mmCIF file of C-alpha atoms in Angstrom:
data_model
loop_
_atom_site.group_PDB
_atom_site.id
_atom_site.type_symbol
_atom_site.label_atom_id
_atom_site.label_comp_id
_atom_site.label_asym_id
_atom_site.label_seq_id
_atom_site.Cartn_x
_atom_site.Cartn_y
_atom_site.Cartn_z
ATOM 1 C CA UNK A 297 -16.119 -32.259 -4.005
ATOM 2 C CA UNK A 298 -14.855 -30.341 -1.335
ATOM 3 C CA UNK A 299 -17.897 -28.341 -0.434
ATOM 4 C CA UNK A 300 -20.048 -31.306 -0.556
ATOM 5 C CA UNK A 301 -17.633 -32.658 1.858
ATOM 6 C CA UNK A 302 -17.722 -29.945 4.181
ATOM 7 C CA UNK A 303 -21.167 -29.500 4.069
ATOM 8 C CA UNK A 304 -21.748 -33.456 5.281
ATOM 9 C CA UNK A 305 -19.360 -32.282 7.902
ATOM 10 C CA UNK A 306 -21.281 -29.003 9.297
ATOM 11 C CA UNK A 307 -24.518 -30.604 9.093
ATOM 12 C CA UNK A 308 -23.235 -33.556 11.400
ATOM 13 C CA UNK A 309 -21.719 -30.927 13.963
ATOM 14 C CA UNK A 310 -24.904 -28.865 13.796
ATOM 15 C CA UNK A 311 -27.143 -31.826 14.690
ATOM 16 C CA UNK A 312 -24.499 -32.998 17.548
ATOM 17 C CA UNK A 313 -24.249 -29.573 18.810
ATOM 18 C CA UNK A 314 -20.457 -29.447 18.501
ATOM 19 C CA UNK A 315 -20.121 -25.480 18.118
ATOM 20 C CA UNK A 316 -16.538 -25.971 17.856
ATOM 21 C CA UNK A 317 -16.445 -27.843 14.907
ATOM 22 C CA UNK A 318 -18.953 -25.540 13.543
ATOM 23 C CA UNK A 319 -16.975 -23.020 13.939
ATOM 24 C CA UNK A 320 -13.760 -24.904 12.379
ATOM 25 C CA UNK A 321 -16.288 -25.966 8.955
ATOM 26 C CA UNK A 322 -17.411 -22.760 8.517
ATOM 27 C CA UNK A 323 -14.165 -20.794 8.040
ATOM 28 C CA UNK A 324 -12.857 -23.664 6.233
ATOM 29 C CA UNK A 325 -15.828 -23.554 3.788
ATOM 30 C CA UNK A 326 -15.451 -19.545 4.089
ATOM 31 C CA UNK A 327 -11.474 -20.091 2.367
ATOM 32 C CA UNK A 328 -13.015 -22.001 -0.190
ATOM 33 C CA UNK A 329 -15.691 -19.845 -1.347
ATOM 34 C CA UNK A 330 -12.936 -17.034 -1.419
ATOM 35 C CA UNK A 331 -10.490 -19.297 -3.744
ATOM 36 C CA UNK A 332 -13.474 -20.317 -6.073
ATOM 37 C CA UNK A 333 -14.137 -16.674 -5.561
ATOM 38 C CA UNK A 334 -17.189 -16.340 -4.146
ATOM 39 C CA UNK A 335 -16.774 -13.629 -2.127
ATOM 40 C CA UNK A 336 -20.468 -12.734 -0.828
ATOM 41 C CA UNK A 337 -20.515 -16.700 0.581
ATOM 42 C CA UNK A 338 -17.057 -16.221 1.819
ATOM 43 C CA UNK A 339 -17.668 -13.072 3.709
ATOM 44 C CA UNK A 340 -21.335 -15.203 5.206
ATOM 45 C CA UNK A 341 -19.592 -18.255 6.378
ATOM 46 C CA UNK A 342 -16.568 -16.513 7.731
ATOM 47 C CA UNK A 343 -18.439 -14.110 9.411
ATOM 48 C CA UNK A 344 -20.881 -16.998 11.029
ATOM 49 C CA UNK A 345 -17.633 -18.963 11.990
ATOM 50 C CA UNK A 346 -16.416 -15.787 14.119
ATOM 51 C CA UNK A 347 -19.378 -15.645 15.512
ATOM 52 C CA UNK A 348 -19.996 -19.066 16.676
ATOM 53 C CA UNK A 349 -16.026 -19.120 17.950
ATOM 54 C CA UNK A 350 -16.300 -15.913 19.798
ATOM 55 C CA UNK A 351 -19.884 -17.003 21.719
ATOM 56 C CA UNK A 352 -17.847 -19.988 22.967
ATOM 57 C CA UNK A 353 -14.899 -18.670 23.063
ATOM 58 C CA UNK A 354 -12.634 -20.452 21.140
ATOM 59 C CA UNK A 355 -9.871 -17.651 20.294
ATOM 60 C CA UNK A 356 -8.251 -20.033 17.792
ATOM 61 C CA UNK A 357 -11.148 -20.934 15.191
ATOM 62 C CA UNK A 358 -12.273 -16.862 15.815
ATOM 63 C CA UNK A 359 -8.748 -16.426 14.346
ATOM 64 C CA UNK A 360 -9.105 -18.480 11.583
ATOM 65 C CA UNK A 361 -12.467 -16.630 10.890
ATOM 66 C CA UNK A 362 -10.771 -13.292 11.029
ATOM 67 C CA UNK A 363 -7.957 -14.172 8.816
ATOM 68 C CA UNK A 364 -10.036 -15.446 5.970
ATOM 69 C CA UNK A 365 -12.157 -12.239 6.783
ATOM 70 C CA UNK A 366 -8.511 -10.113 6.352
ATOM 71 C CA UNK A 367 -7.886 -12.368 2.869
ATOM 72 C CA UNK A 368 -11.459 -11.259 1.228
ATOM 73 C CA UNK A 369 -11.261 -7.489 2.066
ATOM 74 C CA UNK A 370 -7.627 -7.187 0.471
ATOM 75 C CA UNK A 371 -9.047 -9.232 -2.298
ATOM 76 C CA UNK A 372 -11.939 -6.620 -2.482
ATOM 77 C CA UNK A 373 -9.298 -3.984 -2.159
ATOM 78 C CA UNK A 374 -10.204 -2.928 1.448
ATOM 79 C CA UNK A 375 -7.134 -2.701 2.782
ATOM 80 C CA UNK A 376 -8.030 -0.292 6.106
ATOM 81 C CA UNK A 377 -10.344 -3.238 6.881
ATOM 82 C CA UNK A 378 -7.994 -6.386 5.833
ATOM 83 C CA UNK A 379 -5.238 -4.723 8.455
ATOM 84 C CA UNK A 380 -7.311 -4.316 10.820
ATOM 85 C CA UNK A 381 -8.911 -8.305 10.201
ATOM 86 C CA UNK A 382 -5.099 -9.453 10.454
ATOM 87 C CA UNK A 383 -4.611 -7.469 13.418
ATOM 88 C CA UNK A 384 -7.584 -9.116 15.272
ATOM 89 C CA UNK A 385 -6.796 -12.193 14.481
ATOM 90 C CA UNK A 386 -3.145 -11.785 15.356
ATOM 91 C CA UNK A 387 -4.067 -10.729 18.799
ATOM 92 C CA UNK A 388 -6.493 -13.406 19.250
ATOM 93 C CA UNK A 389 -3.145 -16.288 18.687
ATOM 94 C CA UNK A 390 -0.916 -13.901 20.723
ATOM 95 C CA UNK A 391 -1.273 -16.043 24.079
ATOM 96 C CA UNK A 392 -1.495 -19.605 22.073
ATOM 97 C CA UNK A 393 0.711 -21.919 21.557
ATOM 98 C CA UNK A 394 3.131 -21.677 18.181
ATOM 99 C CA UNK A 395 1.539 -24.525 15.868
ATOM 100 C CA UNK A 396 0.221 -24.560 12.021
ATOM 101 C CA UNK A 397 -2.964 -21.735 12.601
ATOM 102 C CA UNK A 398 -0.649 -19.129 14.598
ATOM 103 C CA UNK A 399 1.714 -19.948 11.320
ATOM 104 C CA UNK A 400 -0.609 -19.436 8.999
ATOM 105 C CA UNK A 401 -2.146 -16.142 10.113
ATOM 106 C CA UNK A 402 1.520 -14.861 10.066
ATOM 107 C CA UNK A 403 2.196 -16.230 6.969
ATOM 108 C CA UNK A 404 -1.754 -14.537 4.952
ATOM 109 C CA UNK A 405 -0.347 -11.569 7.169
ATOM 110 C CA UNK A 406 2.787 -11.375 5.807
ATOM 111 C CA UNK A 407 2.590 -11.624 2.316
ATOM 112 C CA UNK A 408 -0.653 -8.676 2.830
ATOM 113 C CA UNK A 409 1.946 -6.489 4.376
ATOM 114 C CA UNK A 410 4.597 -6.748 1.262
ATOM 115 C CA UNK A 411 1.774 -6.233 -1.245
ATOM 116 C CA UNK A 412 1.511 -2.967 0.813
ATOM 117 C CA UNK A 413 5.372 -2.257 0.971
ATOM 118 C CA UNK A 414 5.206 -3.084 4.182
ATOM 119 C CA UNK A 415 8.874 -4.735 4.028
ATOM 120 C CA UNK A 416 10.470 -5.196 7.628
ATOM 121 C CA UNK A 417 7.392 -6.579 9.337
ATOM 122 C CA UNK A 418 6.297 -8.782 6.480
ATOM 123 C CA UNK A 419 10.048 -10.329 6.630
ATOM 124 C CA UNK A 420 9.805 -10.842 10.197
ATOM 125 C CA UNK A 421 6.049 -12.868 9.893
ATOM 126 C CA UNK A 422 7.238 -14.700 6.552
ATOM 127 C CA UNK A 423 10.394 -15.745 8.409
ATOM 128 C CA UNK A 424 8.618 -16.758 12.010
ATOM 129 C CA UNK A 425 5.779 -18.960 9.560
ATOM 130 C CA UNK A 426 8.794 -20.316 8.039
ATOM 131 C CA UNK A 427 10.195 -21.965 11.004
ATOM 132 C CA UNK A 428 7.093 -23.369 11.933
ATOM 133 C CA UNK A 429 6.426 -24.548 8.677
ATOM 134 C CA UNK A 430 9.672 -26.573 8.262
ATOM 135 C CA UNK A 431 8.872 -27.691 12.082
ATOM 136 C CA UNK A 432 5.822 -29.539 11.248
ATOM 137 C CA UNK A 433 6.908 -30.617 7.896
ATOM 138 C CA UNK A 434 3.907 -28.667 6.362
ATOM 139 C CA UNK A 435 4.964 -28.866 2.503
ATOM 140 C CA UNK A 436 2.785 -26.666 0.398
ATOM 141 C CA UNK A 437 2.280 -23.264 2.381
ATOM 142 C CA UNK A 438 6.010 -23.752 3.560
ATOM 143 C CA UNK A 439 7.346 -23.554 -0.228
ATOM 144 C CA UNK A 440 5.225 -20.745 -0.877
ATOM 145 C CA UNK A 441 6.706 -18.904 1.849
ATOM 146 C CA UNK A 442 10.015 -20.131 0.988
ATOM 147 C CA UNK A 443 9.399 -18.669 -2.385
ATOM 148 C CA UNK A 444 8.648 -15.329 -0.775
ATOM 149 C CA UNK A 445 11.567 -14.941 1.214
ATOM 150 C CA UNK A 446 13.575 -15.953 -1.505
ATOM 151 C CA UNK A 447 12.156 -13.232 -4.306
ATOM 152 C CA UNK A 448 12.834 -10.430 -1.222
ATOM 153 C CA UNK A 449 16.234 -11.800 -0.332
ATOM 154 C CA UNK A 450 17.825 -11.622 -4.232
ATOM 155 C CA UNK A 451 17.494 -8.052 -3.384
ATOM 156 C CA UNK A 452 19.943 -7.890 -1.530
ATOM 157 C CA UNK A 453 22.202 -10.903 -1.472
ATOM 158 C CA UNK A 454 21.967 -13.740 -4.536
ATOM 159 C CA UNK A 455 24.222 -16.193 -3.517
ATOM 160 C CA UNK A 456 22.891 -16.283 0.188
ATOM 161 C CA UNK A 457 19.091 -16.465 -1.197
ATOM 162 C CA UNK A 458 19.994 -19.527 -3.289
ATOM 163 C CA UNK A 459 21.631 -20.769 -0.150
ATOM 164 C CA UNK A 460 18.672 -20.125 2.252
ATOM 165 C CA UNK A 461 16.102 -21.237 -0.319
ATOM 166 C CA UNK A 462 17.659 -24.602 -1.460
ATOM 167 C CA UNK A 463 18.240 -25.258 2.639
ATOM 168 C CA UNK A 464 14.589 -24.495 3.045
ATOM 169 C CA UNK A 465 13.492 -26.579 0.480
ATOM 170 C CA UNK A 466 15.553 -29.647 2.178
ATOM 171 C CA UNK A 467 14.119 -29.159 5.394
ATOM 172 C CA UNK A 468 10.864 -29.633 4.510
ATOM 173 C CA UNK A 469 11.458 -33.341 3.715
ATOM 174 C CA UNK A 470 10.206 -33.226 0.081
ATOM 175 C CA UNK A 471 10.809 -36.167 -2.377
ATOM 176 C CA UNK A 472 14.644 -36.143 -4.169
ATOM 177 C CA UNK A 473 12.795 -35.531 -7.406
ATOM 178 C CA UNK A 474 10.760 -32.840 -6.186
ATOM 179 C CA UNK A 475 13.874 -31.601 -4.538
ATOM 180 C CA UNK A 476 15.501 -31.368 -7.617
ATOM 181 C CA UNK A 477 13.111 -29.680 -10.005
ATOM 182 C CA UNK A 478 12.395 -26.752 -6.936
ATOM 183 C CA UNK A 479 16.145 -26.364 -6.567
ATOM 184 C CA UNK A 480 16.911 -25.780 -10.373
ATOM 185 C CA UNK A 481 13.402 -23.412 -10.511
ATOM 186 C CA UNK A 482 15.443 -20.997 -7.958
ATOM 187 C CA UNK A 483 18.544 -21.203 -10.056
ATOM 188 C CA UNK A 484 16.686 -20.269 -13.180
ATOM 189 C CA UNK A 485 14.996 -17.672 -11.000
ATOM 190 C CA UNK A 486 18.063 -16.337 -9.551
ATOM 191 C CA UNK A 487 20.417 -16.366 -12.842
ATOM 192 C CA UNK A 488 17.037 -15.368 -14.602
ATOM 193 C CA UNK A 489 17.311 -18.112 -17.425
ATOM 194 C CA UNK A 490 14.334 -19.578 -19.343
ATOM 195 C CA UNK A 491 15.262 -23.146 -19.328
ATOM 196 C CA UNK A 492 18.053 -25.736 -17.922
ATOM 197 C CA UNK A 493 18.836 -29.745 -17.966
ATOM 198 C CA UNK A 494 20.027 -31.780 -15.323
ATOM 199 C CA UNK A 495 22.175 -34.600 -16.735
ATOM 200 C CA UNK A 496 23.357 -37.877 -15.034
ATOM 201 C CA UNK A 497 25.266 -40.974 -16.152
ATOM 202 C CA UNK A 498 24.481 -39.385 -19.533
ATOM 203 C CA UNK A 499 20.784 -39.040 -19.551
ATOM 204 C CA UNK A 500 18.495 -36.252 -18.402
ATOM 205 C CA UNK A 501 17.510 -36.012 -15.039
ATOM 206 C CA UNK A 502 15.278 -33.054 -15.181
ATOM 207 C CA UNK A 503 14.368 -30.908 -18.221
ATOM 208 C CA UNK A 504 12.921 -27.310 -17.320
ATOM 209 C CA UNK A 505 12.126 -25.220 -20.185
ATOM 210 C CA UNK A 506 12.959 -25.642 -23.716
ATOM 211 C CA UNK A 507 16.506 -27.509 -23.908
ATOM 212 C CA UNK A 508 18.101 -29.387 -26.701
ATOM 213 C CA UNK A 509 18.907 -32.363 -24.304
ATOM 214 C CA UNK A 510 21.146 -33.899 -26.916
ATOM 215 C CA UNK A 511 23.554 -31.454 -26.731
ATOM 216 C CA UNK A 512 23.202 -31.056 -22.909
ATOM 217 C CA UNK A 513 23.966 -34.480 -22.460
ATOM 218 C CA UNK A 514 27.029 -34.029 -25.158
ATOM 219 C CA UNK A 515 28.174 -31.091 -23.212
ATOM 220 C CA UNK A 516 27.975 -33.034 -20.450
ATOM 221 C CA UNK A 517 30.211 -35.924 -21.339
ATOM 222 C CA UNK A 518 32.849 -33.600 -22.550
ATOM 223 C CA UNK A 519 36.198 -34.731 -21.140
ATOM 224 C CA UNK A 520 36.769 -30.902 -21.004
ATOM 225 C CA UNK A 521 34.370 -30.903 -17.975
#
């Protein structure tokens, strides 16, 4: 698996002396103990990773550390210390380049800061992770983020959510299938139906939900339409 992986990984750096892949491993291996929630090893590795980054001072991979560090103590429910994680590791990417880590500390930071109604700031993170997202063509974290801005922007305008969602969904270069079914999931969202068909040349195209597709596809050959 993945840990077994990593593991082959750090021991190889360890025996090379390459600190900064060290470093790299360790948080990485720190965000996967936290998702298979094992938070004592997270808070270990993460907290070695920071350490080996900051004694060789590698700001980036210290980052990384601290922003995995910021993700455990909100899962904990420390949120004084997860802030103040975020904030480190914000001010550790200030003077770096804009690429997928500075993204990604913006985008854990972001999502933190709604949880904690923390609503202008968030937007402003979510929105700058976005852009970089859709920049490097980075699929996964740049449709949950997507998703994000979308659920905060039906507050206030529907039609221009479904608009900036659907737009952000094309621009990350997905597959027209996949295209499809995340476009119709923000319709349902949006109209807040359970379930919808997509018919074409008089057979389904997509099926979300539970749908009696013979009478979709009925409907949909109605000269009436």
């Amino acid at each position: 698996g993945a840990e077994q992986a990593y593991r082959r990984v750090l021991d190889s750096a360890e025996l090379s002396g390459d600190r900064h892949m060290v470093a790299a491993v360790l948080w990485r291996m720190a965000e996967l103990a936290l998702d298979q929630g094992q938070l004592d090893q997270c808070q270990e590795l993460a907290q070695r990773s920071a350490t080996v980054a900051s004694a060789i001072g590698v700001p980036c991979e210290e980052a990384q550390a601290a922003r995995v560090q910021g993700l455990l103590h909100a899962t904990r429910g420390e949120h004084a210390e997860a802030r103040v994680c975020f904030e480190h590791a914000m001010e550790l990417m200030h003077n770096l380049e804009e690429g997928l880590d500075l993204a990604r500390v913006r985008f854990h930071y972001g999502r933190y800061l709604l949880t904690k109604g923390n609503r202008e700031p968030a937007l402003t993170y979510l929105k700058d992770a976005s852009r970089t997202f859709r920049k490097l063509g980075v699929v996964g974290e740049g449709q949950e983020v997507n998703r994000l801005l979308f659920q905060q922007e039906m507050v206030a305008n529907r039609d221009m959510a479904l608009l900036q969602g659907i737009s952000g969904i094309v621009s990350l270069g997905v597959e027209p299938q996949v295209l499809l079914e995340r476009a119709v999931g923000l319709l349902l969202e949006a109209l807040k139906f359970d379930s919808a068909t997509v018919v074409g040349r008089g057979r389904p195209l997509l099926t979300l939900g539970d749908v009696n597709v013979k009478n979709a596809i009925a409907l949909g050959e109605s000269p009436e339409l």
